[in-house]
Short mmCIF file of C-alpha atoms and ligand atoms in Angstrom, two decimals:
data_model
loop_
_atom_site.label_atom_id
_atom_site.label_comp_id
_atom_site.label_asym_id
_atom_site.label_seq_id
_atom_site.Cartn_x
_atom_site.Cartn_y
_atom_site.Cartn_z
CA MET A 1 38.00 38.76 -2.62
CA PRO A 2 34.84 36.70 -3.18
CA GLN A 3 32.27 36.73 -0.35
CA LEU A 4 32.37 33.69 1.99
CA PRO A 5 28.90 32.30 2.85
CA THR A 6 27.05 33.54 5.96
CA HIS A 7 24.31 31.00 5.52
CA ARG A 8 25.61 27.45 5.82
CA PRO A 9 22.90 24.77 5.59
CA ARG A 10 25.64 22.20 6.10
CA ARG A 11 25.68 23.09 9.83
CA ASN A 12 22.40 21.16 10.12
CA ARG A 13 24.08 18.12 8.61
CA LYS A 14 27.23 18.03 10.70
CA SER A 15 26.48 14.96 12.83
CA GLN A 16 24.10 12.02 12.78
CA ILE A 17 22.32 13.32 15.87
CA ILE A 18 21.71 16.73 14.31
CA ARG A 19 20.67 15.13 11.03
CA ASP A 20 18.16 13.01 12.95
CA MET A 21 16.94 16.08 14.85
CA VAL A 22 16.09 18.03 11.69
CA GLN A 23 14.78 15.09 9.65
CA GLU A 24 11.45 16.06 8.09
CA THR A 25 10.02 12.71 7.08
CA ARG A 26 10.14 9.52 9.07
CA LEU A 27 8.86 6.14 7.98
CA THR A 28 7.16 3.88 10.46
CA THR A 29 5.75 0.39 10.10
CA HIS A 30 2.27 1.93 10.59
CA ASP A 31 2.66 3.50 7.14
CA PHE A 32 2.61 0.18 5.32
CA ILE A 33 -0.16 -1.85 3.71
CA PHE A 34 1.14 -5.20 2.49
CA PRO A 35 -0.38 -6.80 -0.64
CA LEU A 36 -1.01 -10.56 -0.42
CA PHE A 37 -1.50 -12.95 -3.34
CA LEU A 38 -3.86 -15.89 -2.85
CA ILE A 39 -3.98 -19.15 -4.82
CA GLU A 40 -6.09 -22.31 -4.64
CA GLY A 41 -4.78 -25.46 -3.03
CA HIS A 42 -3.03 -26.53 0.15
CA SER A 43 0.49 -25.94 1.45
CA GLN A 44 1.20 -23.82 -1.62
CA GLN A 45 3.82 -21.12 -1.49
CA VAL A 46 4.95 -20.14 -4.97
CA GLU A 47 7.42 -17.34 -5.59
CA ILE A 48 6.51 -14.85 -8.32
CA HIS A 49 9.51 -14.91 -10.57
CA SER A 50 9.36 -11.23 -11.54
CA MET A 51 8.95 -10.28 -7.86
CA PRO A 52 11.73 -11.99 -5.89
CA GLY A 53 10.73 -12.49 -2.26
CA ILE A 54 6.99 -12.21 -2.96
CA PHE A 55 4.87 -15.37 -2.95
CA ARG A 56 1.42 -16.58 -3.87
CA PHE A 57 0.03 -18.46 -0.87
CA SER A 58 -2.78 -20.97 -0.49
CA ALA A 59 -5.35 -20.17 2.22
CA ASP A 60 -3.62 -22.24 4.93
CA LYS A 61 -0.21 -20.68 4.25
CA ILE A 62 -1.53 -17.13 4.12
CA ILE A 63 -2.44 -17.40 7.80
CA ASP A 64 1.22 -18.04 8.64
CA GLU A 65 2.27 -15.13 6.44
CA VAL A 66 -0.14 -12.73 8.14
CA GLY A 67 1.16 -13.98 11.48
CA ARG A 68 4.76 -13.20 10.45
CA CYS A 69 3.73 -9.71 9.35
CA VAL A 70 1.83 -8.98 12.56
CA GLU A 71 4.94 -10.06 14.44
CA LEU A 72 6.83 -7.38 12.48
CA GLY A 73 4.24 -4.72 13.28
CA ILE A 74 2.39 -4.77 9.95
CA HIS A 75 -1.36 -4.79 10.56
CA SER A 76 -2.89 -3.79 7.21
CA PHE A 77 -3.16 -5.99 4.14
CA ALA A 78 -4.46 -5.80 0.59
CA PRO A 79 -5.25 -9.34 -0.60
CA PHE A 80 -5.58 -10.21 -4.31
CA PRO A 81 -6.76 -13.56 -5.71
CA SER A 82 -5.33 -15.65 -8.53
CA ILE A 83 -8.40 -17.37 -9.95
CA ASN A 84 -8.36 -20.59 -11.99
CA ASP A 85 -9.24 -19.96 -15.64
CA GLY A 86 -12.23 -22.30 -15.45
CA LEU A 87 -13.93 -19.98 -12.96
CA LYS A 88 -13.57 -16.85 -15.07
CA ASP A 89 -16.46 -15.47 -17.09
CA ARG A 90 -17.59 -12.26 -18.81
CA LEU A 91 -19.35 -10.94 -15.71
CA ALA A 92 -16.79 -12.03 -13.10
CA ARG A 93 -19.48 -13.96 -11.23
CA GLU A 94 -16.95 -15.79 -9.08
CA SER A 95 -16.14 -12.47 -7.40
CA ALA A 96 -19.35 -12.62 -5.34
CA ASN A 97 -19.10 -16.31 -4.42
CA PRO A 98 -18.89 -16.46 -0.59
CA ASP A 99 -17.38 -19.96 -0.85
CA GLY A 100 -14.79 -18.93 -3.43
CA LEU A 101 -11.06 -18.59 -2.72
CA TYR A 102 -11.07 -14.85 -2.07
CA LEU A 103 -14.04 -14.36 0.22
CA LYS A 104 -13.44 -17.54 2.20
CA THR A 105 -9.83 -16.56 2.82
CA ILE A 106 -10.84 -13.01 3.84
CA ALA A 107 -13.26 -14.43 6.39
CA ASP A 108 -10.62 -16.87 7.58
CA ILE A 109 -7.96 -14.18 8.09
CA LYS A 110 -10.43 -12.03 10.04
CA ARG A 111 -11.39 -15.03 12.19
CA GLN A 112 -7.76 -15.75 13.06
CA PHE A 113 -6.68 -12.09 13.33
CA PRO A 114 -9.75 -9.99 14.20
CA ASP A 115 -7.66 -6.83 14.64
CA VAL A 116 -5.88 -6.73 11.29
CA VAL A 117 -7.25 -4.38 8.65
CA LEU A 118 -8.12 -5.90 5.29
CA MET A 119 -8.46 -3.66 2.30
CA THR A 120 -10.18 -5.82 -0.29
CA ASP A 121 -9.87 -5.31 -4.02
CA VAL A 122 -12.93 -4.45 -6.08
CA ALA A 123 -12.27 -4.93 -9.79
CA MET A 124 -13.31 -7.55 -12.29
CA ASP A 125 -9.93 -8.39 -13.81
CA PRO A 126 -8.89 -11.39 -11.67
CA TYR A 127 -12.27 -13.07 -12.40
CA SER A 128 -12.90 -11.80 -15.92
CA SER A 129 -12.46 -14.05 -18.95
CA ASP A 130 -11.63 -10.83 -20.82
CA GLY A 131 -8.98 -9.75 -18.30
CA HIS A 132 -10.52 -6.29 -18.04
CA ASP A 133 -11.69 -4.27 -15.05
CA GLY A 134 -15.08 -3.77 -16.65
CA VAL A 135 -17.75 -5.62 -18.59
CA VAL A 136 -16.68 -5.93 -22.23
CA ASP A 137 -19.32 -5.46 -24.91
CA ALA A 138 -19.14 -8.69 -26.91
CA GLU A 139 -19.57 -6.93 -30.26
CA SER A 140 -17.80 -3.59 -29.98
CA GLY A 141 -15.18 -4.60 -27.41
CA GLU A 142 -16.07 -1.42 -25.51
CA ILE A 143 -15.76 -1.39 -21.70
CA LEU A 144 -19.26 -0.71 -20.40
CA ASN A 145 -19.18 1.68 -17.44
CA ASP A 146 -22.69 1.39 -16.06
CA ALA A 147 -23.05 -2.37 -16.51
CA THR A 148 -19.80 -2.68 -14.56
CA LEU A 149 -21.18 -0.68 -11.60
CA GLU A 150 -23.74 -3.41 -11.06
CA VAL A 151 -20.99 -6.05 -10.80
CA LEU A 152 -18.78 -3.89 -8.57
CA GLY A 153 -21.65 -3.23 -6.17
CA GLN A 154 -22.31 -6.95 -5.74
CA MET A 155 -18.59 -7.65 -5.33
CA ALA A 156 -18.20 -4.94 -2.68
CA LEU A 157 -21.25 -6.18 -0.78
CA ALA A 158 -19.97 -9.77 -0.79
CA GLN A 159 -16.60 -8.55 0.52
CA ALA A 160 -18.26 -6.54 3.29
CA ARG A 161 -20.19 -9.66 4.29
CA ALA A 162 -16.92 -11.62 4.40
CA GLY A 163 -15.51 -9.08 6.85
CA SER A 164 -13.67 -6.51 4.75
CA ASP A 165 -12.72 -3.36 6.65
CA ILE A 166 -11.97 -1.20 3.63
CA ILE A 167 -13.32 -1.64 0.12
CA GLY A 168 -10.70 -0.72 -2.48
CA PRO A 169 -12.17 -0.16 -5.95
CA SER A 170 -9.19 -0.38 -8.34
CA ASP A 171 -11.13 -0.32 -11.60
CA MET A 172 -11.47 3.39 -12.56
CA MET A 173 -15.11 3.21 -13.68
CA ASP A 174 -16.91 6.55 -13.27
CA GLY A 175 -19.32 6.81 -10.37
CA ARG A 176 -18.33 3.61 -8.63
CA VAL A 177 -17.57 5.19 -5.26
CA ALA A 178 -21.10 6.61 -4.96
CA TRP A 179 -22.58 3.36 -6.27
CA ILE A 180 -20.66 1.17 -3.81
CA ARG A 181 -21.36 3.57 -0.90
CA ASP A 182 -25.05 3.33 -1.64
CA VAL A 183 -25.03 -0.48 -1.85
CA LEU A 184 -23.06 -0.74 1.42
CA ASP A 185 -25.25 1.76 3.28
CA SER A 186 -28.51 0.20 2.20
CA ASN A 187 -27.26 -3.20 3.45
CA ALA A 188 -26.22 -2.08 6.95
CA PHE A 189 -22.52 -1.73 6.09
CA SER A 190 -22.20 2.00 6.70
CA HIS A 191 -19.15 1.26 8.90
CA VAL A 192 -17.19 -0.24 6.00
CA SER A 193 -14.76 2.28 4.47
CA ILE A 194 -13.93 3.01 0.85
CA MET A 195 -10.38 3.65 -0.25
CA SER A 196 -10.72 4.75 -3.84
CA TYR A 197 -8.00 4.20 -6.41
CA THR A 198 -8.62 7.82 -7.39
CA ALA A 199 -5.87 8.41 -9.93
CA LYS A 200 -4.81 5.10 -11.36
CA TYR A 201 -2.68 5.43 -14.47
CA ALA A 202 -2.45 3.14 -17.51
CA SER A 203 1.06 2.14 -16.50
CA ALA A 204 3.66 -0.31 -17.76
CA PHE A 205 4.71 -0.81 -14.13
CA TYR A 206 1.88 -3.32 -13.48
CA GLY A 207 3.56 -6.08 -15.52
CA PRO A 208 4.73 -8.34 -12.68
CA PHE A 209 1.35 -8.06 -10.92
CA ARG A 210 -0.45 -9.25 -14.04
CA ASP A 211 2.00 -12.19 -14.19
CA ALA A 212 1.21 -12.98 -10.56
CA LEU A 213 -2.54 -13.09 -11.11
CA ASP A 214 -2.57 -14.05 -14.76
CA SER A 215 -4.86 -11.03 -15.21
CA ALA A 216 -3.55 -9.27 -18.31
CA PRO A 217 -6.25 -8.08 -20.75
CA LYS A 218 -6.91 -10.71 -23.44
CA LYS A 219 -7.46 -7.96 -25.99
CA GLY A 220 -6.57 -4.29 -26.10
CA ASP A 221 -5.33 -2.21 -23.19
CA LYS A 222 -6.78 -0.32 -20.23
CA LYS A 223 -6.40 3.19 -21.65
CA SER A 224 -10.14 3.85 -21.96
CA TYR A 225 -10.48 3.72 -18.16
CA GLN A 226 -7.05 4.09 -16.55
CA MET A 227 -5.51 7.57 -16.79
CA ASN A 228 -3.00 8.88 -19.28
CA PRO A 229 0.43 9.10 -17.56
CA ALA A 230 0.85 12.55 -19.12
CA ASN A 231 -1.98 14.08 -17.08
CA ARG A 232 -1.84 15.80 -13.69
CA ARG A 233 -4.86 18.14 -13.64
CA GLU A 234 -7.11 15.23 -14.48
CA ALA A 235 -6.12 13.62 -11.17
CA LEU A 236 -7.63 16.61 -9.36
CA ARG A 237 -10.87 16.18 -11.26
CA GLU A 238 -10.99 12.52 -10.24
CA LEU A 239 -10.20 13.61 -6.66
CA ALA A 240 -13.08 16.10 -6.56
CA LEU A 241 -15.50 13.46 -7.81
CA ASP A 242 -14.33 10.80 -5.33
CA GLU A 243 -14.63 13.28 -2.45
CA ALA A 244 -18.14 14.24 -3.53
CA GLU A 245 -19.07 10.56 -3.88
CA GLY A 246 -17.98 9.82 -0.32
CA ALA A 247 -14.55 8.20 -0.50
CA ASP A 248 -12.86 7.91 2.91
CA MET A 249 -9.34 7.73 1.53
CA VAL A 250 -7.86 8.33 -1.89
CA MET A 251 -5.01 6.60 -3.67
CA ILE A 252 -2.49 7.43 -6.37
CA LYS A 253 -1.06 4.57 -8.39
CA PRO A 254 1.75 3.97 -9.30
CA ALA A 255 3.85 5.99 -6.85
CA LEU A 256 7.37 6.67 -8.08
CA SER A 257 6.76 8.15 -11.49
CA TYR A 258 3.80 10.04 -9.98
CA LEU A 259 5.30 11.78 -6.94
CA ASP A 260 4.12 15.13 -8.32
CA VAL A 261 0.56 13.81 -8.49
CA ILE A 262 0.78 12.59 -4.89
CA ARG A 263 1.90 16.06 -3.81
CA GLU A 264 -0.78 17.77 -5.86
CA VAL A 265 -3.52 15.57 -4.42
CA ARG A 266 -2.12 16.00 -0.87
CA ASP A 267 -2.36 19.76 -1.28
CA HIS A 268 -5.97 19.62 -2.49
CA THR A 269 -7.70 17.34 0.00
CA HIS A 270 -8.24 16.80 3.72
CA LEU A 271 -8.69 13.08 3.15
CA PRO A 272 -5.88 10.62 3.87
CA VAL A 273 -3.78 10.04 0.77
CA THR A 274 -2.26 6.65 0.01
CA ALA A 275 0.10 5.61 -2.74
CA TYR A 276 0.63 2.23 -4.37
CA ASN A 277 4.31 1.42 -4.84
CA VAL A 278 3.49 -1.10 -7.56
CA SER A 279 4.94 -4.41 -8.69
CA GLY A 280 7.18 -2.98 -11.43
CA GLU A 281 8.65 -0.44 -9.04
CA TYR A 282 9.50 -3.29 -6.68
CA ALA A 283 10.90 -5.45 -9.49
CA MET A 284 13.21 -2.69 -10.75
CA VAL A 285 14.89 -2.26 -7.39
CA LYS A 286 15.14 -6.02 -6.81
CA ALA A 287 16.63 -6.68 -10.24
CA ALA A 288 19.26 -3.97 -9.88
CA ALA A 289 20.11 -5.16 -6.37
CA GLN A 290 20.45 -8.78 -7.53
CA ASN A 291 22.86 -7.61 -10.20
CA GLY A 292 24.89 -5.76 -7.62
CA TRP A 293 24.10 -2.48 -9.37
CA LEU A 294 22.30 -0.86 -6.44
CA ASP A 295 22.26 -1.32 -2.67
CA GLY A 296 18.79 -2.85 -2.43
CA GLU A 297 18.12 -1.97 1.18
CA LYS A 298 19.20 1.66 0.96
CA THR A 299 17.33 2.12 -2.32
CA MET A 300 14.18 0.62 -0.79
CA MET A 301 14.26 3.02 2.17
CA GLU A 302 14.93 6.00 -0.10
CA VAL A 303 12.04 5.03 -2.37
CA LEU A 304 9.60 4.63 0.54
CA THR A 305 10.75 7.86 2.20
CA SER A 306 10.30 9.78 -1.05
CA ILE A 307 6.72 8.55 -1.39
CA LYS A 308 5.94 9.70 2.14
CA ARG A 309 7.75 13.02 1.60
CA ALA A 310 5.62 13.58 -1.51
CA GLY A 311 2.56 13.47 0.74
CA ALA A 312 1.41 9.88 1.17
CA ASP A 313 0.00 8.99 4.60
CA ALA A 314 0.13 5.28 3.85
CA ILE A 315 1.95 3.19 1.25
CA LEU A 316 0.89 -0.08 -0.32
CA THR A 317 4.19 -1.78 -0.85
CA TYR A 318 5.72 -5.19 -1.48
CA PHE A 319 8.69 -3.91 0.55
CA ALA A 320 6.62 -3.74 3.76
CA LYS A 321 8.18 -6.75 5.49
CA GLU A 322 11.75 -5.92 4.57
CA ALA A 323 11.33 -2.27 5.48
CA ALA A 324 9.72 -3.24 8.80
CA GLU A 325 12.81 -5.34 9.54
CA VAL A 326 15.10 -2.41 8.75
CA LEU A 327 13.03 -0.06 10.93
CA ARG A 328 13.06 -2.57 13.79
CA ARG A 329 16.88 -2.75 13.61
CA GLY A 330 16.89 1.06 13.89
N1 LIG B 401 -7.51 -4.12 -10.83
C1 LIG B 401 -6.28 -4.28 -11.42
C2 LIG B 401 -5.08 -4.07 -10.56
N2 LIG B 401 -5.08 -3.97 -9.22
C3 LIG B 401 -3.73 -3.78 -8.81
C4 LIG B 401 -2.94 -3.74 -9.94
C5 LIG B 401 -1.46 -3.56 -10.04
C6 LIG B 401 -0.67 -3.57 -8.80
C7 LIG B 401 0.79 -3.71 -9.02
O1 LIG B 401 1.31 -3.65 -10.13
O2 LIG B 401 1.47 -3.91 -7.99
C8 LIG B 401 -3.77 -3.93 -11.06
C9 LIG B 401 -3.21 -4.02 -12.42
C10 LIG B 401 -3.95 -3.50 -13.55
O3 LIG B 401 -4.61 -2.46 -13.49
O4 LIG B 401 -3.87 -4.16 -14.58
MG1 LIG B 402 -13.05 8.25 -10.92
#
């Protein structure tokens, strides 16, 4: 007679109340940082076709959107600008223009909602005529690390002046956390935080985002600065450097295909770990749900829970509003 089990894990799953009691990971609306896309103009609200439910807003409309989010309990935002082609150049000069779309809108949001947290994006690509996150050498086409630091420092400083709470360098140049920290500190912005995109991979999942901002590289790819998706140990090297350079928070990007990296980084640092549930990850779930192939809402909650379970303290996600609504319903 075969042995019947003594240990029965199913006992801890026998009712909803017991399942809730032993649940290890719980999402809350405090976990979410919501990306916002900004465009020029007035009364503009344009849906991004590869990201159903996500819009590019003009400055006036973004205020209403932030208001709706605050109402839902979302208080942290990561704005990104879509810049007109005419304003782009090799050195991304528009990125430090205090009267430009991005910095003016940042200041405006902070004026209307002083308590919200804005994590501003430091990278050249939205303003670069080359569509890269670094300065491109006109002859060799090489991405120049140290020339880029100069630009990133000025961009970060201009964002701090506009009222940014957290500077988010998303470019993957070496040494930019230390460089930006130094620029901020020597200009009386020691209270402004840095959330480093520590391990940002050269991923195909950024496609819809590049559509939204029209920021795809004009030539080549981003593999000489973004990480190889095959590498895990390298993320720990990037982590050690960002810690030593003074990052306040670290980020892994994308999230879903990199849950092991999130866990690895979580286990190697005392800093808060965030993960970016990127545009392509959002688009996949939306597309399948629209086809009736997946239950969109359940898949969304499973995806977000898995990112938190892997070790993320906060999640940048286009699902923030929808998930906040689900959490509010209980
Ligand atoms: N600085 C570039 C940047 N900042 C955020 C994203 C992607 C975010 C997403 O896909 O949701 C990218 C794309 C890229 O590296 O080309
Ligand atoms: Mg680095």
